[in-house]
mmCIF file of C-alpha atoms and ligand atoms in Angstrom:
data_model
loop_
_atom_site.group_PDB
_atom_site.id
_atom_site.type_symbol
_atom_site.label_atom_id
_atom_site.label_comp_id
_atom_site.label_asym_id
_atom_site.label_seq_id
_atom_site.Cartn_x
_atom_site.Cartn_y
_atom_site.Cartn_z
ATOM 1 C CA MET A 135 57.518 108.410 122.847
ATOM 2 C CA LYS A 136 60.475 110.741 122.511
ATOM 3 C CA VAL A 137 62.530 112.112 125.379
ATOM 4 C CA CYS A 138 62.917 115.895 125.035
ATOM 5 C CA LYS A 139 63.516 117.020 128.593
ATOM 6 C CA ALA A 140 66.595 116.531 130.727
ATOM 7 C CA VAL A 141 66.615 117.266 134.434
ATOM 8 C CA PHE A 142 69.823 118.277 136.200
ATOM 9 C CA PRO A 143 69.649 118.122 139.985
ATOM 10 C CA ALA A 144 72.078 120.878 140.967
ATOM 11 C CA ALA A 145 71.029 122.036 144.406
ATOM 12 C CA GLY A 146 73.699 120.180 146.400
ATOM 13 C CA LEU A 147 75.951 122.158 148.711
ATOM 14 C CA GLY A 148 79.222 120.802 147.364
ATOM 15 C CA THR A 149 80.691 120.379 150.827
ATOM 16 C CA ARG A 150 83.302 117.942 149.522
ATOM 17 C CA PHE A 151 84.943 120.821 147.658
ATOM 18 C CA LEU A 152 84.979 123.462 150.366
ATOM 19 C CA PRO A 153 86.353 126.081 150.441
ATOM 20 C CA ALA A 154 86.228 126.242 146.598
ATOM 21 C CA THR A 155 82.448 125.902 146.740
ATOM 22 C CA LYS A 156 81.820 128.454 149.462
ATOM 23 C CA ALA A 157 80.798 131.154 146.997
ATOM 24 C CA GLN A 158 80.448 129.230 143.747
ATOM 25 C CA PRO A 159 78.450 126.148 142.814
ATOM 26 C CA LYS A 160 80.368 122.879 142.504
ATOM 27 C CA GLU A 161 78.752 122.420 139.092
ATOM 28 C CA MET A 162 80.750 125.436 137.898
ATOM 29 C CA LEU A 163 84.183 124.063 138.817
ATOM 30 C CA PRO A 164 86.094 123.833 135.544
ATOM 31 C CA LEU A 165 87.352 120.646 133.996
ATOM 32 C CA VAL A 166 90.192 122.199 132.015
ATOM 33 C CA ASP A 167 88.217 125.250 130.833
ATOM 34 C CA LYS A 168 84.596 124.164 130.852
ATOM 35 C CA PRO A 169 82.342 123.952 133.899
ATOM 36 C CA ILE A 170 81.437 120.425 134.928
ATOM 37 C CA ILE A 171 77.746 120.973 134.273
ATOM 38 C CA GLN A 172 78.347 122.007 130.678
ATOM 39 C CA TYR A 173 79.675 118.537 129.853
ATOM 40 C CA GLY A 174 76.346 117.099 130.997
ATOM 41 C CA VAL A 175 74.281 119.696 129.165
ATOM 42 C CA GLU A 176 76.197 119.049 125.950
ATOM 43 C CA GLU A 177 75.587 115.324 126.401
ATOM 44 C CA ALA A 178 71.845 115.885 126.846
ATOM 45 C CA LEU A 179 71.728 118.024 123.700
ATOM 46 C CA ALA A 180 73.682 115.449 121.735
ATOM 47 C CA ALA A 181 71.123 112.865 122.839
ATOM 48 C CA GLY A 182 68.292 114.936 121.383
ATOM 49 C CA CYS A 183 66.973 116.681 124.515
ATOM 50 C CA ASP A 184 66.240 120.293 123.706
ATOM 51 C CA GLN A 185 64.762 121.324 127.028
ATOM 52 C CA ILE A 186 66.990 121.440 130.045
ATOM 53 C CA ILE A 187 65.539 121.715 133.519
ATOM 54 C CA MET A 188 67.922 122.712 136.281
ATOM 55 C CA VAL A 189 66.931 122.036 139.848
ATOM 56 C CA THR A 190 68.952 124.622 141.705
ATOM 57 C CA GLY A 191 69.044 126.178 145.132
ATOM 58 C CA ARG A 192 70.527 129.076 147.011
ATOM 59 C CA GLY A 193 73.875 130.300 145.685
ATOM 60 C CA LYS A 194 73.513 128.788 142.230
ATOM 61 C CA THR A 195 72.984 131.899 140.130
ATOM 62 C CA ALA A 196 76.377 131.411 138.450
ATOM 63 C CA ILE A 197 74.845 128.429 136.622
ATOM 64 C CA GLU A 198 72.018 130.602 135.279
ATOM 65 C CA ASP A 199 74.471 133.324 134.266
ATOM 66 C CA HIS A 200 76.699 130.807 132.546
ATOM 67 C CA PHE A 201 73.965 129.620 130.191
ATOM 68 C CA ASP A 202 72.560 133.133 129.668
ATOM 69 C CA THR A 203 73.633 135.750 127.131
ATOM 70 C CA SER A 204 76.522 137.830 128.433
ATOM 71 C CA PHE A 205 75.894 141.103 126.652
ATOM 72 C CA GLU A 206 78.924 143.027 127.966
ATOM 73 C CA LEU A 207 81.374 140.178 127.444
ATOM 74 C CA GLU A 208 80.105 139.590 123.914
ATOM 75 C CA ARG A 209 80.398 143.284 123.073
ATOM 76 C CA ILE A 210 83.970 143.457 124.344
ATOM 77 C CA LEU A 211 84.962 140.317 122.440
ATOM 78 C CA GLU A 212 83.317 141.736 119.331
ATOM 79 C CA GLU A 213 85.173 145.030 119.650
ATOM 80 C CA LYS A 214 88.471 143.232 120.169
ATOM 81 C CA LYS A 215 87.700 140.977 117.202
ATOM 82 C CA LYS A 216 88.180 137.848 119.326
ATOM 83 C CA THR A 217 85.872 135.883 117.090
ATOM 84 C CA ASP A 218 86.914 132.424 118.293
ATOM 85 C CA LEU A 219 86.151 133.266 121.905
ATOM 86 C CA LEU A 220 82.959 135.024 120.914
ATOM 87 C CA LYS A 221 81.829 131.842 119.199
ATOM 88 C CA VAL A 222 82.571 129.767 122.299
ATOM 89 C CA VAL A 223 80.649 132.173 124.518
ATOM 90 C CA ARG A 224 77.667 132.445 122.162
ATOM 91 C CA GLN A 225 77.457 128.715 121.606
ATOM 92 C CA ILE A 226 76.655 128.235 125.280
ATOM 93 C CA SER A 227 73.744 130.659 125.465
ATOM 94 C CA ASP A 228 72.400 129.732 122.019
ATOM 95 C CA MET A 229 72.436 126.080 122.932
ATOM 96 C CA ILE A 230 69.188 125.419 124.557
ATOM 97 C CA HIS A 231 65.935 126.211 126.168
ATOM 98 C CA LEU A 232 66.578 126.241 129.886
ATOM 99 C CA ALA A 233 64.182 126.310 132.790
ATOM 100 C CA TYR A 234 65.065 126.600 136.440
ATOM 101 C CA VAL A 235 63.232 125.445 139.506
ATOM 102 C CA ARG A 236 64.414 125.861 143.072
ATOM 103 C CA GLN A 237 64.706 123.023 145.520
ATOM 104 C CA LYS A 238 64.354 124.952 148.728
ATOM 105 C CA GLU A 239 65.871 122.323 150.983
ATOM 106 C CA ALA A 240 68.398 119.613 150.178
ATOM 107 C CA LEU A 241 66.073 116.701 150.932
ATOM 108 C CA GLY A 242 67.619 114.183 148.568
ATOM 109 C CA LEU A 243 67.896 113.204 144.917
ATOM 110 C CA GLY A 244 64.345 111.830 144.827
ATOM 111 C CA HIS A 245 63.067 115.127 146.154
ATOM 112 C CA ALA A 246 65.099 117.051 143.546
ATOM 113 C CA VAL A 247 63.531 115.004 140.746
ATOM 114 C CA LEU A 248 60.078 115.523 142.248
ATOM 115 C CA THR A 249 60.713 119.271 142.286
ATOM 116 C CA ALA A 250 60.929 119.162 138.472
ATOM 117 C CA ARG A 251 57.514 117.520 138.160
ATOM 118 C CA GLU A 252 55.545 120.498 136.864
ATOM 119 C CA LEU A 253 58.183 121.386 134.298
ATOM 120 C CA VAL A 254 58.454 117.818 133.050
ATOM 121 C CA GLY A 255 54.740 117.064 132.867
ATOM 122 C CA ASN A 256 53.430 113.739 131.720
ATOM 123 C CA GLU A 257 56.221 112.543 129.472
ATOM 124 C CA PRO A 258 59.365 110.426 129.787
ATOM 125 C CA PHE A 259 62.438 112.439 130.717
ATOM 126 C CA ALA A 260 66.146 112.095 131.384
ATOM 127 C CA VAL A 261 67.985 112.777 134.618
ATOM 128 C CA LEU A 262 71.698 113.539 134.538
ATOM 129 C CA LEU A 263 73.879 113.845 137.611
ATOM 130 C CA ALA A 264 76.496 116.300 136.435
ATOM 131 C CA ASP A 265 79.162 114.968 138.836
ATOM 132 C CA ASP A 266 79.346 111.852 136.713
ATOM 133 C CA VAL A 267 81.226 113.084 133.664
ATOM 134 C CA ILE A 268 81.422 110.316 131.100
ATOM 135 C CA ASP A 269 83.848 110.441 128.243
ATOM 136 C CA ALA A 270 82.337 108.370 125.449
ATOM 137 C CA GLU A 271 82.467 108.155 121.684
ATOM 138 C CA THR A 272 78.672 108.055 121.581
ATOM 139 C CA PRO A 273 77.340 110.178 124.447
ATOM 140 C CA VAL A 274 75.992 107.861 127.141
ATOM 141 C CA LEU A 275 72.533 109.399 127.197
ATOM 142 C CA LYS A 276 72.331 108.835 123.454
ATOM 143 C CA GLN A 277 73.259 105.186 123.948
ATOM 144 C CA MET A 278 70.444 104.963 126.493
ATOM 145 C CA MET A 279 67.957 106.664 124.170
ATOM 146 C CA ARG A 280 68.492 103.819 121.720
ATOM 147 C CA VAL A 281 67.579 101.375 124.452
ATOM 148 C CA PHE A 282 64.552 103.434 125.485
ATOM 149 C CA GLU A 283 63.303 103.565 121.889
ATOM 150 C CA GLN A 284 63.130 99.786 121.953
ATOM 151 C CA VAL A 285 61.919 99.045 125.458
ATOM 152 C CA GLN A 286 59.748 102.129 126.173
ATOM 153 C CA CYS A 287 60.382 101.707 129.909
ATOM 154 C CA SER A 288 62.706 103.387 132.372
ATOM 155 C CA VAL A 289 66.421 102.794 131.784
ATOM 156 C CA VAL A 290 69.245 103.383 134.256
ATOM 157 C CA ALA A 291 72.941 103.501 133.428
ATOM 158 C CA THR A 292 75.114 101.008 135.205
ATOM 159 C CA GLN A 293 78.753 100.062 135.603
ATOM 160 C CA ILE A 294 80.619 97.361 137.474
ATOM 161 C CA VAL A 295 82.183 98.612 140.697
ATOM 162 C CA GLU A 296 84.477 96.140 142.402
ATOM 163 C CA GLY A 297 84.829 95.689 146.148
ATOM 164 C CA ALA A 298 83.684 97.811 149.048
ATOM 165 C CA ALA A 299 83.416 100.938 146.878
ATOM 166 C CA ILE A 300 80.009 99.619 145.763
ATOM 167 C CA SER A 301 78.559 100.961 149.029
ATOM 168 C CA ALA A 302 78.698 104.501 147.666
ATOM 169 C CA TYR A 303 76.073 103.713 145.022
ATOM 170 C CA GLY A 304 72.610 102.515 144.301
ATOM 171 C CA VAL A 305 73.127 98.809 143.557
ATOM 172 C CA LEU A 306 71.093 96.659 141.179
ATOM 173 C CA ASP A 307 69.781 93.138 141.233
ATOM 174 C CA VAL A 308 69.350 92.142 137.600
ATOM 175 C CA LYS A 309 68.894 89.403 135.056
ATOM 176 C CA PRO A 310 70.544 89.573 131.648
ATOM 177 C CA VAL A 311 68.496 90.227 128.520
ATOM 178 C CA GLU A 312 70.003 87.902 125.936
ATOM 179 C CA GLY A 313 70.530 88.870 122.345
ATOM 180 C CA HIS A 314 70.111 92.625 122.668
ATOM 181 C CA PHE A 315 72.673 95.413 122.774
ATOM 182 C CA GLY A 316 75.636 93.054 122.830
ATOM 183 C CA GLY A 317 75.031 91.719 126.326
ATOM 184 C CA ARG A 318 74.880 95.209 127.823
ATOM 185 C CA LEU A 319 71.208 95.133 128.692
ATOM 186 C CA TYR A 320 69.738 93.804 131.938
ATOM 187 C CA GLU A 321 66.257 93.677 133.300
ATOM 188 C CA VAL A 322 66.179 95.225 136.763
ATOM 189 C CA LEU A 323 64.692 93.002 139.477
ATOM 190 C CA ASN A 324 65.454 95.118 142.507
ATOM 191 C CA MET A 325 67.786 97.823 143.781
ATOM 192 C CA VAL A 326 69.062 99.235 147.024
ATOM 193 C CA GLU A 327 70.652 102.577 147.857
ATOM 194 C CA LYS A 328 74.153 102.479 149.335
ATOM 195 C CA PRO A 329 74.064 98.981 150.840
ATOM 196 C CA LYS A 330 76.801 97.559 153.029
ATOM 197 C CA PHE A 331 79.280 95.624 150.901
ATOM 198 C CA GLU A 332 78.024 92.285 152.260
ATOM 199 C CA ASP A 333 74.398 93.195 151.495
ATOM 200 C CA ALA A 334 74.980 94.436 147.926
ATOM 201 C CA PRO A 335 72.881 92.357 145.504
ATOM 202 C CA SER A 336 75.550 92.589 142.765
ATOM 203 C CA ASN A 337 78.530 94.630 141.646
ATOM 204 C CA LEU A 338 76.416 96.699 139.257
ATOM 205 C CA ALA A 339 76.227 100.306 140.443
ATOM 206 C CA ILE A 340 73.723 102.857 139.238
ATOM 207 C CA ILE A 341 75.544 105.691 137.491
ATOM 208 C CA GLY A 342 74.086 109.183 137.166
ATOM 209 C CA ARG A 343 72.110 108.812 133.941
ATOM 210 C CA TYR A 344 68.458 107.829 133.959
ATOM 211 C CA ILE A 345 65.584 107.826 131.497
ATOM 212 C CA LEU A 346 62.379 107.702 133.508
ATOM 213 C CA THR A 347 58.703 107.426 132.823
ATOM 214 C CA PRO A 348 56.532 110.091 134.491
ATOM 215 C CA ALA A 349 54.950 107.434 136.733
ATOM 216 C CA ILE A 350 57.970 108.001 138.990
ATOM 217 C CA PHE A 351 56.499 111.285 140.255
ATOM 218 C CA ASP A 352 53.429 109.809 141.953
ATOM 219 C CA ILE A 353 55.588 107.114 143.460
ATOM 220 C CA LEU A 354 58.101 109.624 144.822
ATOM 221 C CA THR A 355 55.303 111.502 146.588
ATOM 222 C CA LYS A 356 54.550 108.278 148.470
ATOM 223 C CA THR A 357 58.142 107.236 149.133
ATOM 224 C CA GLY A 358 59.502 107.745 152.636
ATOM 225 C CA THR A 359 62.987 108.896 153.523
ATOM 226 C CA GLY A 360 65.748 106.347 153.098
ATOM 227 C CA ALA A 361 69.544 106.229 153.295
ATOM 228 C CA GLY A 362 70.999 109.344 154.912
ATOM 229 C CA GLY A 363 67.518 110.492 155.981
ATOM 230 C CA GLU A 364 66.860 111.679 152.413
ATOM 231 C CA LEU A 365 64.206 110.951 149.811
ATOM 232 C CA GLN A 366 66.213 108.645 147.566
ATOM 233 C CA LEU A 367 65.571 108.281 143.848
ATOM 234 C CA THR A 368 66.644 104.653 144.158
ATOM 235 C CA ASP A 369 63.790 103.996 146.615
ATOM 236 C CA GLY A 370 61.347 105.647 144.198
ATOM 237 C CA LEU A 371 62.657 103.480 141.371
ATOM 238 C CA ARG A 372 62.119 100.377 143.484
ATOM 239 C CA GLY A 373 58.491 101.473 143.836
ATOM 240 C CA LEU A 374 58.273 102.041 140.086
ATOM 241 C CA LEU A 375 59.524 98.494 139.521
ATOM 242 C CA LYS A 376 56.360 97.168 141.121
ATOM 243 C CA LYS A 377 54.337 98.843 138.352
ATOM 244 C CA GLU A 378 56.569 98.830 135.310
ATOM 245 C CA LYS A 379 59.522 97.013 133.840
ATOM 246 C CA MET A 380 62.872 98.715 134.070
ATOM 247 C CA TYR A 381 66.193 98.117 132.378
ATOM 248 C CA ALA A 382 69.816 98.721 133.224
ATOM 249 C CA TYR A 383 72.324 99.405 130.503
ATOM 250 C CA VAL A 384 76.078 98.923 130.819
ATOM 251 C CA TYR A 385 77.189 101.972 128.865
ATOM 252 C CA GLU A 386 80.316 102.287 126.768
ATOM 253 C CA GLY A 387 82.541 105.056 128.054
ATOM 254 C CA ARG A 388 84.890 106.165 130.765
ATOM 255 C CA ARG A 389 83.256 107.692 133.804
ATOM 256 C CA HIS A 390 84.859 110.223 136.106
ATOM 257 C CA ASP A 391 83.375 110.950 139.505
ATOM 258 C CA THR A 392 84.144 114.651 139.574
ATOM 259 C CA GLY A 393 82.297 115.034 142.873
ATOM 260 C CA ASP A 394 85.328 113.406 144.452
ATOM 261 C CA LYS A 395 88.615 115.304 144.698
ATOM 262 C CA LEU A 396 90.795 112.553 143.285
ATOM 263 C CA GLY A 397 88.218 111.816 140.586
ATOM 264 C CA PHE A 398 88.158 115.495 139.694
ATOM 265 C CA LEU A 399 91.947 115.625 139.403
ATOM 266 C CA LYS A 400 92.079 112.490 137.263
ATOM 267 C CA ALA A 401 89.370 113.862 134.969
ATOM 268 C CA THR A 402 91.234 117.149 134.630
ATOM 269 C CA VAL A 403 94.454 115.390 133.635
ATOM 270 C CA GLU A 404 92.760 112.993 131.214
ATOM 271 C CA PHE A 405 90.681 115.659 129.515
ATOM 272 C CA ALA A 406 93.675 117.970 129.229
ATOM 273 C CA LEU A 407 95.812 115.186 127.767
ATOM 274 C CA LYS A 408 93.220 114.725 125.030
ATOM 275 C CA ARG A 409 93.285 118.382 124.061
ATOM 276 C CA GLU A 410 95.166 119.414 120.967
ATOM 277 C CA ASP A 411 96.447 122.617 122.538
ATOM 278 C CA LEU A 412 97.430 121.169 125.934
ATOM 279 C CA GLY A 413 98.018 117.445 125.464
ATOM 280 C CA GLY A 414 101.597 117.654 124.188
ATOM 281 C CA PRO A 415 103.047 120.072 126.744
ATOM 282 C CA LEU A 416 101.156 118.453 129.630
ATOM 283 C CA ARG A 417 102.400 114.993 128.676
ATOM 284 C CA GLU A 418 105.943 116.361 128.582
ATOM 285 C CA TYR A 419 105.481 117.999 131.973
ATOM 286 C CA LEU A 420 104.092 114.825 133.519
ATOM 287 C CA ARG A 421 106.940 112.754 132.114
ATOM 288 C CA GLY A 422 109.407 115.143 133.720
ATOM 289 C CA LEU A 423 107.915 114.722 137.186
ATOM 290 C CA LYS A 424 110.056 112.559 139.418
ATOM 291 C CA LEU A 425 107.424 110.220 140.745
ATOM 292 C CA ASP A 426 108.563 107.527 143.109
HETATM 293 C C1 G1P B 582 73.518 109.188 143.650
HETATM 294 C C2 G1P B 582 72.439 108.117 143.717
HETATM 295 C C3 G1P B 582 73.065 106.733 143.642
HETATM 296 C C4 G1P B 582 73.927 106.613 142.406
HETATM 297 C C5 G1P B 582 74.982 107.753 142.367
HETATM 298 C C6 G1P B 582 75.710 107.753 141.036
HETATM 299 O O1 G1P B 582 74.285 109.121 144.838
HETATM 300 O O2 G1P B 582 71.703 108.274 144.915
HETATM 301 O O3 G1P B 582 72.064 105.750 143.599
HETATM 302 O O4 G1P B 582 74.582 105.368 142.403
HETATM 303 O O5 G1P B 582 74.343 109.036 142.520
HETATM 304 O O6 G1P B 582 76.710 108.727 141.002
HETATM 305 P P1 G1P B 582 75.259 110.336 145.305
HETATM 306 O O7 G1P B 582 76.530 110.155 144.541
HETATM 307 O O8 G1P B 582 74.570 111.603 144.976
HETATM 308 O O9 G1P B 582 75.451 110.111 146.783
#
């Protein structure tokens, strides 16, 4: 079974970034010069998904416009012979087949995934949380596809999170799978959404990349509200575990939580430092700052 569809829950209100997100979606905030969500979409494409499903809500039309053809802009760039920029702009709209579905109320991540049910159908699919931008030599979803090809069960991305910060995540209880994927693969035994530090079953946090079997949909319809009064994907996955095996994969890459202000700033600096056109001058500027 091949994974062709990638779901992007993007209906959140972005309250952590107010007032910047009052009139624009948080997914459109730029990391250097590219909206956050485009990093995720490019990752999904690189992993072989050619159908992108965005779960949006009120006030998210900028996302649709971003991935659409911009006739006027393209014409102006053409007339001004700005071929490099024209290429950048066209690449985005030529990229993919996109479908949008509206999540009318922000009822949780599990609910967002369930909203995509009709567009996904009865096939395995990926879920990417665009806030988690992961800088990796091999895109993380592609790493996970390799695992899925072998195990043919749901796979979640995971990373070690030390200390009390673990309480901000879904947390896994696992057992190692020896001899596969260089010790990076675990079988999932249980999971809990945002536990207290003392109740966390391990220090392995779920990170926003999932490959799921379609059995999750039925289970989500029967899952009650959980942490924060929302329908949690983690609770649905725990239900799925009762029916199917599931694996967790410790990906290779550097993750930035761009849903957090400090995480966003760090990602901006690190991505800019890697850029050919900006890295040098930015490094010089940073060196010149009197930090004490
Ligand atoms: C969501 C999930 C959580 C996961 C996290 C990863 O939480 O509910 O299980 O660990 O994404 O970023 P959120 O960050 O949306 O509160």
